[in-house]
Coordinates of N, CA, C and O in Angstrom, one line a residue:
V1220 N 138.0 71.2 116.0 CA 138.5 71.3 114.6 C 139.1 70.1 114.4 O 139.0 69.5 113.4
K1221 N 139.8 69.6 115.2 CA 140.6 68.3 115.0 C 139.8 66.9 114.9 O 140.1 66.3 114.0
S1222 N 138.6 67.2 115.6 CA 137.6 66.1 115.4 C 136.9 66.2 114.0 O 136.6 65.1 113.3
L1223 N 136.6 67.2 113.6 CA 136.2 67.7 112.1 C 137.2 67.0 111.0 O 136.8 66.6 110.2
V1224 N 138.4 67.5 111.4 CA 139.5 66.7 110.3 C 139.5 65.5 110.2 O 139.5 64.6 109.2
A1225 N 139.4 64.8 111.4 CA 139.4 63.4 111.7 C 138.2 62.6 111.1 O 138.3 61.4 110.6
A1226 N 137.1 63.4 111.1 CA 135.9 62.9 110.6 C 135.8 63.1 109.1 O 134.9 62.2 108.5
L1227 N 136.5 63.6 108.4 CA 136.6 63.8 106.9 C 136.9 62.5 106.3 O 138.0 62.1 106.6
P1228 N 136.0 62.3 105.3 CA 136.6 61.0 104.5 C 137.8 61.3 103.9 O 137.8 62.3 103.4
I1229 N 138.3 60.1 103.5 CA 139.5 60.1 102.6 C 139.2 60.3 101.1 O 139.8 61.1 100.5
S1230 N 137.9 60.1 100.9 CA 137.4 60.2 99.5 C 137.3 61.6 99.0 O 137.1 61.9 97.8
V1231 N 137.4 62.4 100.2 CA 136.8 64.0 99.9 C 138.2 64.4 99.0 O 139.3 64.4 99.7
A1232 N 137.9 65.2 98.0 CA 139.0 65.8 97.4 C 139.1 67.3 97.9 O 138.4 68.2 97.8
T1233 N 140.4 67.5 98.4 CA 140.7 68.7 99.1 C 142.1 69.2 98.3 O 143.0 68.3 98.1
K1234 N 142.3 70.4 98.3 CA 143.3 71.0 97.4 C 144.6 70.9 98.6 O 144.3 71.0 99.9
T1235 N 145.8 70.7 98.2 CA 146.7 70.7 99.1 C 147.2 71.6 99.8 O 147.4 71.9 101.2
D1236 N 146.9 72.9 99.3 CA 147.1 74.2 100.1 C 145.9 74.5 101.2 O 146.5 75.0 102.1
K1237 N 144.8 73.9 101.1 CA 144.0 73.9 102.2 C 144.3 72.9 103.3 O 144.0 73.2 104.4
I1238 N 144.9 71.8 102.8 CA 145.2 71.0 103.7 C 146.5 71.3 104.8 O 146.5 71.4 106.0
S1239 N 147.4 72.2 103.8 CA 148.4 72.5 104.7 C 148.0 73.7 105.6 O 148.5 73.8 106.7
L1240 N 147.1 74.6 105.1 CA 146.6 75.6 106.2 C 145.8 74.9 107.4 O 146.1 75.5 108.4
L1241 N 145.1 73.9 107.0 CA 144.5 73.2 108.3 C 145.8 72.8 109.2 O 145.6 72.6 110.5
G1242 N 146.8 72.1 108.6 CA 147.8 71.6 109.4 C 148.4 72.8 110.2 O 148.9 72.6 111.3
Q1243 N 148.6 73.8 109.6 CA 149.2 75.1 110.4 C 148.3 75.4 111.4 O 148.8 75.7 112.6
Y1244 N 147.0 75.2 111.2 CA 146.2 75.7 112.3 C 146.2 74.7 113.4 O 146.1 75.1 114.7
L1245 N 146.3 73.5 113.0 CA 146.4 72.4 114.1 C 147.6 72.1 114.6 O 147.5 71.5 115.9
S1246 N 148.7 72.7 114.4 CA 149.9 72.5 114.9 C 149.9 73.1 116.3 O 149.5 74.3 116.4
D1247 N 150.9 72.7 117.2 CA 151.0 73.3 118.4 C 151.9 74.6 118.1 O 151.7 75.5 119.0
S1248 N 152.7 74.8 117.0 CA 153.4 76.0 116.8 C 152.8 77.2 116.5 O 153.2 78.4 116.7
A1249 N 151.4 76.8 116.0 CA 150.6 78.0 115.6 C 149.8 78.7 116.6 O 148.9 78.1 116.9
K1250 N 150.3 79.7 117.1 CA 149.5 80.3 118.1 C 148.7 81.6 117.8 O 149.0 82.2 116.8
Y1251 N 147.5 81.6 118.3 CA 146.8 82.9 118.1 C 147.4 84.0 118.7 O 147.5 84.0 119.8
M1252 N 147.4 85.0 118.0 CA 148.0 86.2 118.5 C 146.9 87.2 118.3 O 146.4 87.7 117.4
P1253 N 146.4 87.7 119.4 CA 145.0 88.6 119.6 C 145.7 89.9 119.0 O 146.8 90.5 119.2
Q1254 N 144.9 90.6 118.3 CA 144.9 91.9 117.5 C 144.1 92.9 118.3 O 144.2 94.1 118.1
S1255 N 143.7 92.7 119.5 CA 142.9 93.5 120.3 C 143.5 94.8 120.6 O 143.3 96.0 120.6
L1256 N 145.0 94.6 121.0 CA 145.6 95.7 121.6 C 145.9 96.9 120.1 O 145.8 98.1 120.5
T1257 N 146.4 96.3 119.0 CA 146.1 97.0 117.8 C 145.1 97.7 117.4 O 144.9 99.0 117.3
V1258 N 143.9 96.9 117.6 CA 142.4 97.5 117.3 C 142.4 98.7 118.3 O 141.9 99.9 118.1
Q1259 N 142.6 98.3 119.6 CA 142.3 99.6 120.6 C 143.3 100.6 120.4 O 142.9 101.8 120.7
G1260 N 144.4 100.4 120.0 CA 145.2 101.6 119.6 C 144.8 102.4 118.6 O 144.8 103.7 118.6
I1261 N 144.2 101.8 117.4 CA 143.4 102.3 116.4 C 142.3 103.3 116.9 O 142.1 104.3 116.5
L1262 N 141.5 102.4 117.7 CA 140.2 103.2 118.2 C 140.8 104.5 119.0 O 139.9 105.2 119.0
K1263 N 141.8 104.2 119.9 CA 142.0 105.5 120.7 C 142.7 106.7 119.9 O 142.1 107.7 120.1
D1264 N 143.4 106.3 118.9 CA 143.9 107.3 117.9 C 142.7 107.9 117.2 O 142.4 109.2 117.0
M1265 N 141.8 107.3 116.6 CA 140.4 107.6 116.0 C 139.7 108.5 116.9 O 139.3 109.7 116.7
Y1266 N 139.5 108.3 118.3 CA 138.9 109.0 119.1 C 139.3 110.2 119.5 O 138.8 111.3 119.7
E1267 N 140.8 110.2 119.7 CA 141.5 111.6 120.0 C 141.4 112.4 118.8 O 141.2 113.8 118.9
T1268 N 141.5 111.9 117.6 CA 141.6 112.7 116.5 C 139.9 113.3 116.1 O 139.7 114.4 115.8
F1269 N 139.0 112.3 116.6 CA 137.6 112.9 116.4 C 137.5 114.1 117.5 O 136.7 115.1 117.1
G1270 N 137.9 113.9 118.6 CA 137.8 114.8 119.7 C 138.4 116.3 119.3 O 137.9 117.3 119.3
Q1271 N 139.6 116.1 118.7 CA 140.3 117.6 118.3 C 139.5 118.1 117.2 O 139.4 119.2 117.1
D1272 N 139.1 117.2 116.1 CA 138.4 117.7 115.1 C 137.2 118.4 115.3 O 136.7 119.5 115.0
L1273 N 136.4 117.9 116.6 CA 135.3 118.3 116.9 C 135.3 119.4 117.7 O 134.6 120.7 117.4
E1274 N 136.4 119.6 118.5 CA 136.8 121.0 119.1 C 137.0 121.9 118.1 O 136.4 123.3 118.2
S1275 N 137.7 121.6 117.2 CA 138.0 122.9 116.3 C 137.0 123.2 115.3 O 136.8 124.5 115.4
S1276 N 136.1 122.4 115.0 CA 135.0 122.7 114.4 C 134.0 123.4 115.0 O 133.4 124.4 114.7
T1277 N 133.9 123.2 116.4 CA 132.9 123.8 117.3 C 133.4 125.4 117.3 O 132.6 126.2 117.3
L1278 N 134.8 125.6 117.5 CA 135.4 126.9 117.6 C 135.1 127.6 116.4 O 134.6 128.7 116.4
Q1279 N 135.1 127.0 115.3 CA 135.1 127.6 114.1 C 133.7 128.0 113.9 O 133.3 129.0 113.4
E1280 N 132.7 127.1 114.2 CA 131.4 127.5 114.3 C 130.9 128.7 115.1 O 130.1 129.5 114.8
A1281 N 131.5 128.6 116.3 CA 131.0 129.7 117.2 C 131.6 130.9 116.9 O 130.9 131.9 116.9
T1282 N 132.9 131.0 116.0 CA 133.4 132.3 115.7 C 132.5 132.8 114.4 O 132.3 134.1 114.4
A1283 N 132.4 132.0 113.6 CA 131.4 132.3 112.6 C 129.9 132.7 112.9 O 129.7 133.7 112.4
N1284 N 129.3 132.3 113.9 CA 128.1 132.6 114.6 C 128.2 133.9 115.1 O 127.5 134.7 114.8
R1285 N 129.1 134.1 115.8 CA 129.6 135.3 116.4 C 129.7 136.6 115.6 O 129.1 137.6 115.5
N1286 N 130.4 136.3 114.4 CA 130.5 137.4 113.3 C 129.5 137.6 112.6 O 129.0 138.9 112.3
F1287 N 128.4 136.6 112.4 CA 127.2 136.6 111.8 C 126.2 137.5 112.6 O 125.7 138.2 112.1
E1288 N 126.1 137.2 114.0 CA 125.4 138.0 115.0 C 125.9 139.4 114.8 O 125.1 140.5 114.9
D1289 N 127.1 139.8 115.0 CA 127.8 141.2 114.7 C 127.3 141.8 113.7 O 126.8 143.1 113.5
F1290 N 127.5 141.2 112.4 CA 127.1 141.8 111.0 C 125.5 142.2 110.9 O 125.4 143.0 110.5
I1291 N 124.4 141.1 111.4 CA 123.3 141.4 111.6 C 123.0 142.5 112.6 O 122.0 143.4 112.2
A1292 N 123.7 142.6 113.6 CA 123.3 143.8 114.3 C 123.7 145.1 113.8 O 123.1 146.2 114.0
V1293 N 125.0 145.0 113.1 CA 125.3 146.4 112.4 C 124.4 146.6 111.4 O 123.7 147.8 111.2
K1294 N 123.7 145.7 110.5 CA 122.9 145.9 109.4 C 121.6 146.4 110.1 O 120.8 147.2 109.4
T1295 N 121.1 145.8 111.1 CA 119.8 146.3 111.7 C 119.8 147.6 112.3 O 119.0 148.3 111.8
K1296 N 121.2 148.0 112.8 CA 121.2 149.4 113.3 C 121.3 150.3 112.0 O 120.6 151.4 111.9
E1297 N 121.8 149.8 110.9 CA 121.9 150.7 109.6 C 120.4 150.8 109.1 O 120.2 151.9 108.6
L1298 N 119.7 149.7 108.9 CA 118.4 149.7 108.4 C 117.4 150.6 109.4 O 116.8 151.4 108.7
K1299 N 117.6 150.7 110.7 CA 116.9 151.7 111.5 C 117.2 153.1 111.0 O 116.3 153.9 111.0
E1300 N 118.6 153.3 111.1 CA 118.7 154.7 110.6 C 118.6 155.1 109.2 O 118.0 156.4 109.2
M1301 N 118.4 154.2 108.6 CA 118.2 154.5 107.1 C 116.5 154.8 106.9 O 115.9 155.6 106.1
K1302 N 115.6 153.9 107.8 CA 114.3 154.3 107.8 C 114.0 155.4 108.2 O 113.0 156.4 108.0
A1303 N 114.7 156.1 109.4 CA 114.5 157.2 109.9 C 114.9 158.5 109.2 O 114.1 159.4 109.1
L1304 N 115.9 158.2 108.4 CA 116.4 159.0 107.4 C 115.3 159.3 106.1 O 115.1 160.4 105.9
K1305 N 114.9 158.2 105.6 CA 113.7 158.2 104.7 C 112.4 159.0 105.1 O 112.0 159.8 104.3
E1306 N 112.0 158.7 106.3 CA 111.1 159.3 106.8 C 111.0 160.9 106.9 O 110.3 161.7 106.6
K1307 N 112.4 161.2 107.3 CA 112.8 162.7 107.6 C 112.8 163.2 106.2 O 112.2 164.5 106.0
K1308 N 113.4 162.5 105.2 CA 113.3 163.2 103.6 C 112.0 163.2 103.0 O 111.7 164.2 102.4
E1309 N 111.3 162.1 103.4 CA 109.9 162.1 102.9 C 108.9 163.3 103.5 O 108.2 164.2 102.7
G1310 N 109.3 163.7 104.8 CA 108.5 164.9 105.5 C 109.3 166.1 104.8 O 108.3 167.1 104.5
E1311 N 110.4 166.4 104.6 CA 111.0 167.5 103.9 C 110.4 167.6 102.3 O 110.2 168.7 102.0
K1312 N 110.3 166.5 101.7 CA 109.8 166.4 100.5 C 108.3 167.2 100.5 O 107.9 167.9 99.7
A1313 N 107.7 166.4 101.3 CA 106.2 166.9 101.4 C 106.0 168.4 101.7 O 105.2 169.1 101.1
S1314 N 107.0 169.1 102.6 CA 106.9 170.1 103.1 C 107.4 171.1 101.8 O 106.8 172.0 101.5
S1315 N 108.4 170.8 101.1 CA 109.0 171.4 100.0 C 107.9 171.6 98.9 O 107.6 172.5 98.2
E1316 N 107.1 170.3 98.6 CA 106.3 170.2 97.5 C 104.9 171.5 97.8 O 104.3 172.0 97.2
L1317 N 104.6 171.3 99.2 CA 103.7 172.2 99.7 C 104.1 173.6 99.6 O 103.0 174.4 99.2
Q1318 N 105.2 174.0 99.8 CA 105.6 175.4 99.8 C 105.6 175.6 98.3 O 105.4 176.5 98.1
L1319 N 106.1 174.6 97.4 CA 106.1 175.0 95.9 C 104.8 175.2 95.4 O 104.5 176.3 94.6
S1320 N 103.7 174.4 95.8 CA 102.4 174.6 95.3 C 102.1 176.1 95.9 O 101.1 176.7 94.9
D1321 N 102.3 176.3 97.2 CA 101.7 177.8 97.5 C 102.5 178.9 96.7 O 101.5 179.8 96.5
T1322 N 103.6 178.4 96.5 CA 104.4 179.8 95.7 C 103.8 179.9 94.3 O 103.7 180.9 93.7
Q1323 N 103.3 178.6 93.8 CA 103.0 178.6 92.3 C 101.4 179.5 92.2 O 101.3 179.8 91.4
T1324 N 100.6 179.0 93.2 CA 99.6 179.9 93.3 C 99.4 181.1 93.7 O 98.6 181.8 93.0
M1325 N 100.5 181.6 94.0 CA 100.5 183.0 94.5 C 100.9 183.8 93.1 O 100.5 184.7 93.0
F1326 N 101.6 183.2 92.3 CA 102.1 183.8 91.0 C 101.2 183.5 90.0 O 100.6 183.2 89.3

């Protein structure tokens, strides 16, 4: 960067604020402070939060799935019982209709 600044022609119009920024960058007192620890801390927090959220969501989904399976099992059992009751009632109806027709033919 120093060689680039030295190679700049004097006739190039540069703003004073840009020149002062270059001066700060080139001075020995301006040290680069790596932000990697801050970034790593942020990423660690994000990872931990993601893990907690994932665990919570997985638990909620498992609970909801179990509740759904229980609900379907109850409804399937009820359906089976109702089908059996329907068949029984249809048999009783057929028997009653037959008995009614026999009774009507007798009179």
